[in-house]
Amino acid sequence: MNKEDFYLRLVNIAINDTKLTELEQQLSNNDLDSAFETAHALKGVYSNLSLTPLTIPISEMVNLLRNKTDTDYSKLLNEEKTQFQFLCNL
Amino acid sequence: MQELLNRPKGLHRTVLIVDDELIEREMLGAILCDYYEIIYTDNGESALEIIKREKLTLSLVLLDLHIPKLDGFSLLKIIRSDSELWRIPVIMLTAEKEAEVESLQLGAADFITKPYDAPDVIRARVNHSIELAEDRIIILDTERDALTGLFNKEFFFEYARRMENQNNNMPMDAIVIDVNRFHIINELYGKDYADLILKRIGNSIHDLVTQVGGLACRSNSNCFGIYVPHIENYKVQLPMYISMIEKGLEDTRITIRMGVYLDEGQKIDLEQRFERAALVCRKIGSNYSTCYDVYNTALHTKELHSERLINDMDSALIEKQFKVFYQPKYSIKDNKPVFTSFEALVRWYHPEYGLITPDEFIVLFEDNGLIRQLDRYVWNEAAAQIRKWRDEFGFSIPVSVNVSRVDAFNPKLVETLKNIIENNGINNEDLLLEITESAYADNSQQIINTVVVLRDNGFKIEMDDFGSGYSSLNMLCSLPIDALKLDMKFVKNICNNQKDYRLVGIMTEIARLLEVPVIVEGVETEQQLKLLKEIGCDIIQGYYFSKPLPAEDITELIRKTVQGE
């Protein structure tokens, strides 16, 4: 397997991952600790795959969740979901 | 270290990647898989299991901070505190700046930040951490003594020197510790028990240096060295150190001894300080009443001086630096003292030290056997002088010479003496032989046999230093001698010590019993002479009549005496 195939395989794994849905659920339950863990993991994956449009909103969420900031995460989450959908449609 | 050595060359080291994110595991694995064997796992518990199982082959753990079941920090703490696992280096994987410091504080070898956007840096960090850990294992295993875990001698000196350079001249003492009668422990109880004892001593020494600061090593089988901050009051501190160490031996009867070189600002090399401490420790040796001693510069200077004298002896003999002096012995039986013979006494005119008296060098030469050469030198000189006087005055004047205990046991003694007599053309009875009483006590039968042979050959024997040895009365009766010469210490106090006066009387009686004359040396005053005469002593030697003089002065004395007659 060459580097490109390897990369595409990993991107495919990321696309089929359910963590973004989990994050949405945790936020709606106001479970900020779990949401932080999930967002943190997603940030790692997306940044490692250089998926910059996905990395920007999730990084912002991680920073807010680390401090357990009680705010409306829906805007950032929607942005993340839009970018994720965009990736899936590629 | 064995596992390192056992690894076939070229075989990849094994690295464990612990991360719950499949993508991150895969990415990291992809960066390293061409260089290392990779094991993957996604949680802390399974990672710990793998680490324990593969502890001998695992070269590195790459550990994510956020993992299920057992988080990264907890797992790191377990690895670092486990005596079997702590040698495996751990690199933490983190995207959080704050976690980096904590990782290092908990003992992580390094950290790698996410995302993994610089593969070359990751590989370099992994390689570096593995190398460092392997080097550390090699150093740890070679710097330590396997039995006690203390440093070995070479690393000890290396670290001590570094400590010395870094501690701004803080004074440090050198202490050498030895186990008393260790060879007996070894022989009686076997090597395993002896090793156990050394291990326990090693542990106690380790505790001691942990407490007071410093370093410790096992320098050879039963000898330890410690380098500790200077002790101000050693008479208080050293017994404390000893009891701290001996505490680990309470159920045994084993004791230790300490030789100490105190740092009092002397500028001498580290190894030399330990050598001197070891010297002190050896000196304590069999003296079980003392368990410690400190190095004394004056003592060392004296030892160096002694060593120098020993080394210089051969050239001194060749260059005739030894001069034979003669002290007259006077018969006091009649009213007017009459000289009867001389004692040959050696002096050393050292080119550097000047005049050295025999009490400085005779003991040294007796210890190492050189005294035989010196004895021969004096015997030859004395014999030649007897001949000279006979040629000049027409009669022989006997000269007594000392026969050291080493010579007294020499089977060729008679032959040697006969040769000297023959070479100088004098008679056997002209050379009186003084043998110290303590030589008789060492091995009475052998010395009696030697003396019997000497007397059979016509030599006269005087027992020297009588009263200072341990002759039994029984032996005295069977002793073949021609004169008893009293130890001069009895004469010293004869005027003011009634006991000494009576002892001289008793010894004179013994001489009467043996039917031999009594010679008393060390007579310095008229009063001493009077008392000795009163007791009935026969012959007197000492400063009262004459100090030891060079042969030419004695020749003059004889000339005057002969003319006076």
XYZ file of C-alpha atoms in Angstrom:
655
model
C 0.000 0.000 0.000
C 1.421 3.367 -0.989
C 1.139 6.538 1.074
C -1.890 7.826 -0.793
C -3.828 4.598 -0.359
C -2.880 4.519 3.293
C -4.092 8.088 3.747
C -7.355 7.456 1.966
C -7.966 4.349 4.065
C -7.548 6.417 7.238
C -9.832 9.174 5.910
C -12.395 6.533 5.146
C -12.169 5.272 8.724
C -12.685 8.852 9.937
C -15.766 9.249 7.741
C -17.310 6.093 9.141
C -16.554 7.048 12.700
C -19.540 7.826 14.965
C -17.728 10.153 17.360
C -19.258 13.321 15.911
C -22.753 11.970 16.600
C -21.602 11.010 20.124
C -20.357 14.557 20.654
C -23.695 15.993 19.583
C -25.493 13.716 22.055
C -23.120 14.584 24.933
C -23.585 18.304 24.307
C -27.345 18.007 24.225
C -27.094 16.160 27.594
C -24.799 18.941 28.831
C -22.185 16.216 29.665
C -19.245 18.534 29.163
C -16.585 16.120 30.515
C -17.444 13.403 28.031
C -17.878 16.002 25.292
C -14.355 17.239 25.985
C -12.896 13.704 25.708
C -14.698 13.119 22.414
C -13.896 16.526 20.932
C -10.282 16.081 21.989
C -10.091 12.735 20.223
C -11.697 14.146 17.073
C -9.324 17.078 17.074
C -6.369 14.647 17.178
C -7.719 12.553 14.336
C -8.674 15.465 12.073
C -5.470 17.349 12.637
C -3.413 14.214 12.035
C -5.230 13.732 8.743
C -4.686 17.423 7.969
C -8.424 17.914 7.582
C -8.069 21.608 8.345
C -11.704 22.701 7.743
C -12.716 20.046 10.311
C -9.866 20.846 12.695
C -10.674 24.579 13.122
C -14.149 24.367 14.693
C -13.323 21.243 16.747
C -10.189 22.888 18.176
C -12.271 25.838 19.265
C -14.728 23.470 20.923
C -11.926 21.616 22.715
C -10.632 24.889 24.174
C -14.074 25.833 25.427
C -14.838 22.356 26.761
C -11.487 22.070 28.554
C -12.596 24.997 30.733
C -16.166 23.607 30.913
C -17.444 26.821 29.395
C -21.219 26.943 29.626
C -22.029 28.315 26.190
C -24.030 27.533 23.095
C -21.957 24.977 21.128
C -24.523 24.547 18.354
C -22.922 27.018 15.952
C -19.521 25.340 16.167
C -21.107 21.891 16.072
C -23.123 22.758 12.956
C -20.026 24.111 11.269
C -18.215 20.861 12.127
C -21.118 18.771 10.825
C -21.270 20.797 7.596
C -17.595 20.290 6.973
C -17.916 16.583 7.858
C -20.794 16.215 5.388
C -18.756 18.038 2.781
C -15.967 15.522 3.285
C -18.370 12.605 3.037
C -19.736 13.937 -0.250
C -16.332 14.138 -1.853
C 21.528 -5.682 30.350
C 21.555 -9.336 29.359
C 18.497 -8.875 27.164
C 20.329 -6.159 25.247
C 23.324 -8.362 24.665
C 21.132 -11.286 23.665
C 19.472 -9.359 20.870
C 20.727 -10.396 17.481
C 22.381 -7.540 15.652
C 20.140 -5.834 13.135
C 16.945 -7.039 14.785
C 14.437 -4.237 15.141
C 13.650 -3.026 18.605
C 10.050 -3.420 19.658
C 7.854 -0.400 20.325
C 4.411 -0.466 21.885
C 1.910 2.170 20.714
C -0.939 2.774 23.127
C -3.730 4.930 21.716
C -7.468 4.389 21.585
C -7.741 6.203 18.277
C -7.207 3.730 15.497
C -6.248 6.438 13.035
C -3.586 7.882 15.329
C -2.195 4.420 16.130
C -2.012 3.653 12.447
C -0.383 6.955 11.567
C 2.267 6.633 14.230
C 2.820 3.010 13.303
C 3.275 4.031 9.679
C 5.963 6.504 10.679
C 7.903 3.904 12.703
C 7.167 0.513 11.164
C 10.154 0.548 8.813
C 12.500 0.860 11.778
C 10.810 -0.953 14.653
C 8.627 -3.937 15.408
C 5.305 -2.369 16.449
C 2.767 -3.705 18.914
C -0.537 -1.817 19.141
C -3.111 -1.572 21.842
C -5.998 0.801 22.542
C -6.334 0.860 26.348
C -4.265 1.189 29.527
C -5.000 -2.198 31.074
C -4.090 -4.174 28.006
C -0.976 -1.987 27.623
C 0.160 -2.868 31.157
C -0.390 -6.525 30.432
C 1.710 -6.341 27.263
C 4.451 -4.335 29.015
C 4.696 -6.922 31.795
C 4.749 -9.781 29.337
C 7.250 -8.199 26.949
C 9.364 -6.421 29.557
C 12.584 -8.044 28.376
C 12.135 -7.222 24.709
C 10.196 -3.977 24.739
C 12.401 -0.992 23.899
C 9.875 1.824 24.188
C 6.257 2.660 24.952
C 4.479 5.454 23.053
C 1.636 6.324 25.351
C -1.366 8.507 24.655
C -2.614 10.536 27.589
C -6.338 9.953 27.088
C -6.954 6.231 26.878
C -9.710 4.129 28.400
C -9.502 1.806 31.464
C -6.209 3.168 32.749
C -5.231 6.691 31.707
C -1.771 7.586 30.415
C -0.459 9.273 33.550
C -1.584 6.412 35.804
C 0.066 3.857 33.554
C 3.242 5.958 33.416
C 3.359 6.068 37.227
C 2.978 2.288 37.441
C 5.816 1.729 34.959
C 8.143 4.160 36.674
C 7.589 2.727 40.136
C 7.891 -0.937 39.153
C 11.383 -2.324 39.757
C 11.085 -4.608 36.717
C 9.526 -2.126 34.311
C 11.139 1.194 35.113
C 13.971 0.661 32.673
C 11.533 0.789 29.693
C 11.382 4.378 28.427
C 7.975 5.959 27.844
C 7.226 8.768 25.402
C 3.932 10.528 26.022
C 1.700 11.425 23.081
C -0.178 14.632 23.641
C -1.712 17.635 21.971
C -1.759 19.545 25.257
C 1.071 21.852 26.155
C 0.296 21.633 29.908
C 0.643 17.863 29.864
C 4.205 18.003 28.624
C 5.744 19.258 31.845
C 3.761 16.835 33.966
C 4.783 13.958 31.690
C 8.453 14.741 32.151
C 8.007 15.240 35.878
C 6.442 11.802 36.160
C 9.458 10.282 34.460
C 8.529 10.192 30.782
C 11.598 10.030 28.555
C 10.112 12.577 26.147
C 6.835 13.666 24.586
C 5.568 13.837 21.038
C 2.988 16.429 20.174
C 0.003 15.792 17.984
C -0.586 16.064 15.110
C 2.199 13.889 13.812
C 3.242 16.337 11.154
C 7.006 15.892 11.417
C 7.773 12.159 10.984
C 11.541 12.682 10.985
C 11.398 14.447 14.341
C 9.244 11.630 15.765
C 11.671 8.973 14.554
C 14.628 10.931 15.925
C 12.957 11.310 19.318
C 12.053 7.625 19.486
C 15.560 6.593 18.478
C 17.143 8.991 20.946
C 15.010 7.818 23.856
C 15.792 4.163 23.149
C 19.523 4.877 22.878
C 19.541 6.877 26.087
C 17.682 4.170 27.976
C 19.970 1.420 26.676
C 23.078 3.428 27.493
C 21.679 4.067 30.933
C 21.115 0.355 31.509
C 24.678 -0.401 30.428
C 26.062 2.297 32.719
C 23.864 1.218 35.619
C 24.955 -2.367 35.263
C 28.655 -1.567 34.945
C 28.910 1.219 37.493
C 27.471 -0.899 40.283
C 28.824 -3.773 42.265
C 26.406 -6.607 41.555
C 26.368 -7.901 45.133
C 25.777 -4.730 47.114
C 24.401 -2.328 44.531
C 26.987 0.243 45.596
C 29.258 1.856 43.013
C 32.303 -0.050 41.912
C 35.669 1.529 42.589
C 36.257 3.117 39.161
C 32.865 4.813 38.859
C 33.020 5.794 42.525
C 36.224 7.765 41.956
C 34.846 9.263 38.765
C 31.669 10.472 40.476
C 33.559 11.592 43.567
C 35.836 13.695 41.390
C 32.827 15.231 39.666
C 31.268 15.912 43.034
C 34.476 17.544 44.150
C 34.511 19.818 41.091
C 30.914 20.798 41.542
C 30.663 21.308 45.266
C 32.665 24.529 45.550
C 35.408 23.022 47.685
C 33.043 21.741 50.324
C 35.288 19.569 52.507
C 34.710 15.838 52.122
C 36.218 13.036 54.184
C 37.496 9.757 52.771
C 36.540 6.693 54.801
C 37.587 3.093 54.219
C 35.582 0.373 55.920
C 36.753 -3.191 56.392
C 35.091 -6.230 57.916
C 37.019 -7.664 60.824
C 38.226 -11.233 60.356
C 36.292 -11.580 57.125
C 38.391 -14.504 55.877
C 37.352 -16.456 58.967
C 33.664 -15.752 58.245
C 34.232 -16.946 54.700
C 35.950 -20.113 55.803
C 33.647 -20.952 58.682
C 30.262 -20.156 57.190
C 30.870 -20.278 53.459
C 30.655 -17.833 50.605
C 26.859 -17.481 50.590
C 26.784 -16.331 54.186
C 29.771 -14.042 53.653
C 27.993 -12.532 50.636
C 24.874 -11.997 52.713
C 26.924 -10.137 55.301
C 28.503 -7.943 52.619
C 25.063 -7.237 51.180
C 23.757 -6.175 54.574
C 26.761 -3.961 55.173
C 26.267 -2.518 51.682
C 22.637 -1.699 52.489
C 23.584 0.004 55.751
C 26.304 2.011 54.022
C 23.822 3.015 51.344
C 21.417 4.221 54.057
C 24.241 6.109 55.723
C 25.271 8.039 52.613
C 21.640 8.677 51.750
C 21.270 10.255 55.158
C 24.486 12.251 55.410
C 25.113 12.814 51.703
C 27.990 11.513 49.622
C 28.897 8.378 47.722
C 29.760 4.797 48.567
C 31.478 1.914 46.835
C 32.616 -1.616 47.426
C 36.276 -1.342 46.537
C 37.245 -4.997 46.865
C 35.914 -8.161 48.432
C 35.338 -6.975 51.984
C 36.374 -3.368 51.721
C 34.128 -0.358 51.230
C 34.851 3.299 50.531
C 32.646 6.209 51.423
C 33.037 9.855 50.506
C 31.008 11.977 52.865
C 30.780 15.614 53.983
C 33.500 16.541 56.448
C 32.951 15.457 60.031
C 33.678 18.210 62.537
C 33.751 16.034 65.630
C 34.962 12.650 64.493
C 35.146 11.201 67.994
C 31.382 11.544 68.189
C 30.438 11.018 64.558
C 32.525 7.997 63.631
C 31.193 5.754 66.422
C 27.720 6.788 65.242
C 28.512 5.826 61.661
C 29.936 2.520 62.831
C 26.881 1.701 64.923
C 24.617 2.637 61.982
C 26.449 0.155 59.805
C 26.763 -2.529 62.458
C 23.053 -2.250 63.199
C 22.463 -4.406 60.145
C 24.696 -7.066 61.721
C 23.110 -7.115 65.158
C 22.273 -10.798 65.046
C 25.885 -11.677 64.222
C 29.152 -11.112 66.036
C 30.653 -9.432 63.026
C 32.218 -6.016 63.444
C 33.780 -3.475 61.152
C 36.640 -1.016 61.336
C 37.075 2.410 59.772
C 40.148 4.226 58.545
C 39.510 7.896 57.942
C 41.256 10.649 56.066
C 39.765 13.911 57.293
C 39.592 16.760 54.826
C 41.195 19.648 56.608
C 42.115 21.646 53.552
C 45.049 19.527 52.399
C 45.458 19.619 48.667
C 45.951 16.001 47.820
C 44.577 13.725 45.171
C 41.332 11.860 45.836
C 42.846 8.393 45.348
C 45.674 9.275 47.704
C 43.196 10.297 50.378
C 41.552 6.899 50.110
C 44.924 5.153 50.093
C 45.771 6.909 53.330
C 42.406 6.027 54.834
C 43.059 2.417 53.779
C 46.487 2.560 55.393
C 44.898 3.623 58.668
C 42.285 0.902 58.318
C 44.997 -1.738 57.783
C 46.894 -0.418 60.789
C 43.890 -0.904 63.043
C 44.008 -4.455 61.679
C 44.058 -6.939 64.468
C 43.661 -4.347 67.194
C 40.120 -5.196 68.167
C 39.940 -2.639 70.942
C 39.821 0.121 68.321
C 37.188 0.279 65.634
C 38.265 3.501 63.953
C 41.237 5.753 63.525
C 42.028 8.879 61.594
C 45.008 9.520 59.400
C 47.745 11.422 61.085
C 50.149 13.452 58.950
C 53.007 13.171 61.441
C 52.637 9.402 61.456
C 52.682 9.318 57.694
C 55.744 11.541 57.519
C 57.460 9.136 59.902
C 56.506 6.220 57.694
C 57.822 7.956 54.612
C 61.025 8.663 56.485
C 61.290 4.991 57.452
C 60.685 3.928 53.886
C 63.404 6.292 52.735
C 65.869 4.851 55.249
C 65.106 1.329 54.070
C 65.606 2.340 50.445
C 68.851 4.141 51.230
C 70.459 1.309 53.134
C 72.183 -0.441 50.245
C 73.890 2.684 48.989
C 74.755 3.622 52.585
C 76.622 0.323 52.975
C 78.477 0.808 49.702
C 79.365 4.396 50.512
C 80.311 3.487 54.084
C 77.871 5.935 55.596
C 77.584 3.614 58.591
C 80.308 4.325 61.156
C 81.165 1.990 63.965
C 81.648 3.636 67.337
C 83.057 1.927 70.399
C 81.936 2.279 73.983
C 84.308 0.979 76.665
C 83.195 -1.476 79.310
C 84.919 -1.144 82.679
C 85.455 -3.743 85.346
C 84.556 -2.283 88.746
C 85.662 -5.213 90.834
C 88.742 -3.361 92.048
C 88.846 0.157 93.426
C 90.094 1.563 90.188
C 87.862 0.822 87.159
C 89.704 -1.000 84.405
C 88.482 -1.214 80.863
C 88.053 -4.765 79.699
C 86.422 -4.569 76.292
C 84.273 -2.424 73.986
C 80.876 -2.630 72.495
C 80.643 -1.811 68.796
C 77.709 0.524 68.134
C 76.682 1.685 64.720
C 75.847 5.236 63.668
C 74.526 6.332 60.292
C 75.783 9.549 58.746
C 73.071 10.080 56.187
C 73.968 12.562 53.434
C 70.626 14.303 53.849
C 69.434 13.630 57.392
C 72.814 13.810 59.084
C 73.501 11.603 62.133
C 70.885 8.901 62.638
C 70.987 6.849 65.822
C 70.389 3.082 65.783
C 67.040 3.275 67.579
C 65.692 4.943 64.410
C 66.798 2.323 61.917
C 67.599 -0.971 63.663
C 63.935 -1.834 64.242
C 63.159 -1.101 60.584
C 65.973 -3.305 59.363
C 64.979 -6.057 61.777
C 61.471 -5.997 60.367
C 62.536 -6.536 56.792
C 65.636 -8.629 57.301
C 68.111 -5.977 56.104
C 69.659 -6.134 59.550
C 71.719 -9.144 58.431
C 73.658 -7.025 55.969
C 74.218 -4.349 58.571
C 75.313 -6.913 61.170
C 77.890 -8.287 58.763
C 79.154 -4.813 58.041
C 79.614 -4.073 61.750
C 81.195 -7.471 62.446
C 83.725 -6.907 59.673
C 84.497 -3.384 60.810
C 84.868 -4.481 64.438
C 87.064 -7.444 63.522
C 89.314 -5.226 61.407
C 89.569 -2.759 64.284
C 90.467 -5.505 66.801
C 93.269 -6.478 64.446
C 94.466 -2.877 64.097
C 94.618 -2.407 67.863
C 96.424 -5.698 68.318
C 98.949 -4.681 65.665
C 99.455 -1.300 67.326
C 99.416 -2.271 71.010
C 100.497 -5.901 70.879
C 97.473 -7.348 72.646
C 93.841 -8.058 71.771
C 91.002 -6.071 73.198
C 87.677 -7.899 72.822
C 84.819 -6.073 71.129
C 81.224 -7.167 71.540
C 78.919 -6.979 68.544
C 75.181 -7.393 68.315
C 73.769 -10.497 66.722
C 70.197 -9.786 65.683
C 67.510 -12.373 66.171
C 67.324 -12.855 62.399
C 70.993 -13.843 62.421
C 70.602 -15.957 65.501
C 68.399 -18.287 63.447
C 70.680 -18.278 60.438
C 72.177 -21.778 59.976
C 75.292 -20.272 58.346
C 75.993 -17.939 61.263
C 78.969 -19.905 62.611
C 80.518 -20.196 59.171
C 80.089 -16.464 58.509
C 81.660 -15.488 61.818
C 84.546 -17.895 61.390
C 85.268 -16.412 57.966
C 85.366 -12.909 59.402
C 87.679 -14.029 62.201
C 89.934 -15.788 59.742
C 90.007 -12.928 57.227
C 91.116 -10.504 59.925
C 93.498 -12.868 61.637
C 91.986 -12.545 65.099
C 90.714 -15.087 67.613
C 87.125 -16.235 68.123
C 87.069 -15.062 71.733
C 88.004 -11.530 70.619
C 84.607 -11.034 69.040
C 82.027 -11.161 71.827
C 78.524 -11.852 70.634
C 75.549 -10.081 72.205
C 72.238 -11.822 71.645
C 69.118 -10.158 72.996
C 67.148 -12.021 75.643
C 63.895 -11.803 73.675
C 65.462 -13.867 70.865
C 65.863 -16.700 73.363
C 62.216 -16.435 74.279
C 61.115 -16.598 70.617
C 62.417 -20.068 70.054
C 64.492 -21.074 72.983
C 65.590 -24.529 71.852
C 66.814 -23.404 68.459
C 68.682 -20.453 69.879
C 70.230 -22.615 72.596
C 71.439 -25.009 69.894
C 72.986 -22.119 67.948
C 74.628 -20.709 71.048
C 76.012 -24.126 72.000
C 77.634 -24.449 68.562
C 79.041 -20.915 68.774
C 80.525 -21.591 72.207
C 81.919 -24.896 71.040
C 83.722 -22.856 68.412
C 85.227 -20.613 71.020
C 82.898 -17.629 70.812
C 81.762 -15.854 73.983
C 78.049 -15.097 74.272
C 76.532 -12.239 76.235
C 72.809 -12.177 76.844
C 71.771 -8.635 76.021
C 68.862 -6.630 77.484
C 68.444 -9.172 80.270
C 65.247 -8.531 82.217
C 63.324 -7.093 79.307
C 62.455 -10.435 77.713
C 60.553 -13.355 79.113
C 63.168 -15.959 79.937
C 61.879 -18.652 82.210
C 63.955 -19.468 85.234
C 64.017 -23.023 84.014
C 65.518 -21.965 80.677
C 68.054 -19.709 82.352
C 69.562 -22.612 84.246
C 70.258 -24.519 81.062
C 71.406 -21.471 79.146
C 74.871 -21.606 77.666
C 76.040 -18.009 78.116
C 79.168 -16.190 79.228
C 77.697 -12.947 80.583
C 74.402 -11.336 81.495
C 73.928 -7.782 80.355
C 71.146 -6.011 82.198
C 68.579 -3.950 80.386
C 69.446 -0.300 80.889
C 65.955 0.654 81.987
C 66.600 -0.910 85.417
C 69.622 1.307 85.942
C 67.805 4.479 85.026
C 65.764 4.586 88.223
C 67.979 2.584 90.476
C 68.694 5.605 92.714
C 65.120 6.549 93.420
C 63.199 3.351 92.907
C 63.729 0.697 95.528
C 62.049 -1.943 93.370
C 64.490 -1.412 90.505
C 67.385 -1.484 92.921
C 66.218 -4.810 94.315
C 65.519 -6.192 90.829
C 69.088 -5.447 89.805
C 70.144 -7.273 92.955
C 68.038 -10.298 92.044
C 69.378 -10.375 88.497
C 72.904 -10.153 89.822
C 72.120 -13.130 92.030
C 70.907 -15.046 88.975
C 74.199 -14.245 87.250
C 76.032 -15.580 90.319
C 73.954 -18.732 90.108
C 74.856 -19.122 86.461
C 78.469 -18.295 87.355
C 78.712 -15.526 84.776
C 79.596 -11.847 85.203
C 76.959 -9.110 85.192
C 77.398 -6.233 82.763
C 75.362 -3.105 83.359
C 74.922 -0.568 80.594
C 73.426 2.910 80.661
C 75.350 4.028 83.749
C 75.450 7.798 83.776
C 76.055 8.978 87.339
C 78.445 8.341 90.157
C 75.585 7.423 92.443
C 74.394 4.732 90.038
C 77.911 3.387 89.887
C 78.127 3.337 93.689
C 74.881 1.401 94.067
C 75.803 -1.084 91.328
C 79.136 -1.676 93.002
C 77.294 -2.204 96.270
C 75.064 -4.805 94.647
C 78.111 -6.557 93.250
C 77.890 -5.893 89.518
C 81.045 -6.739 87.626
C 81.254 -4.625 84.509
C 79.906 -1.154 83.755
C 79.226 0.575 80.464
C 77.787 4.035 80.046
C 78.251 7.758 79.701
C 79.632 7.997 83.213
C 82.848 6.538 81.883
C 82.629 7.279 78.219
C 80.113 7.814 75.470
C 80.538 5.723 72.296
C 83.534 7.138 70.393
C 84.988 6.797 66.909
C 87.805 4.253 66.568
C 90.524 6.948 66.410
C 89.393 8.470 69.760
C 89.305 5.019 71.325
C 92.779 4.342 69.990
C 93.956 7.479 71.766
C 92.216 6.329 74.961
C 93.953 2.960 74.824
C 97.272 4.666 74.126
C 96.907 6.874 77.188
C 95.866 3.945 79.356
C 98.818 1.875 78.189
C 101.192 4.796 78.767
C 99.665 5.397 82.220
C 100.408 1.875 83.211
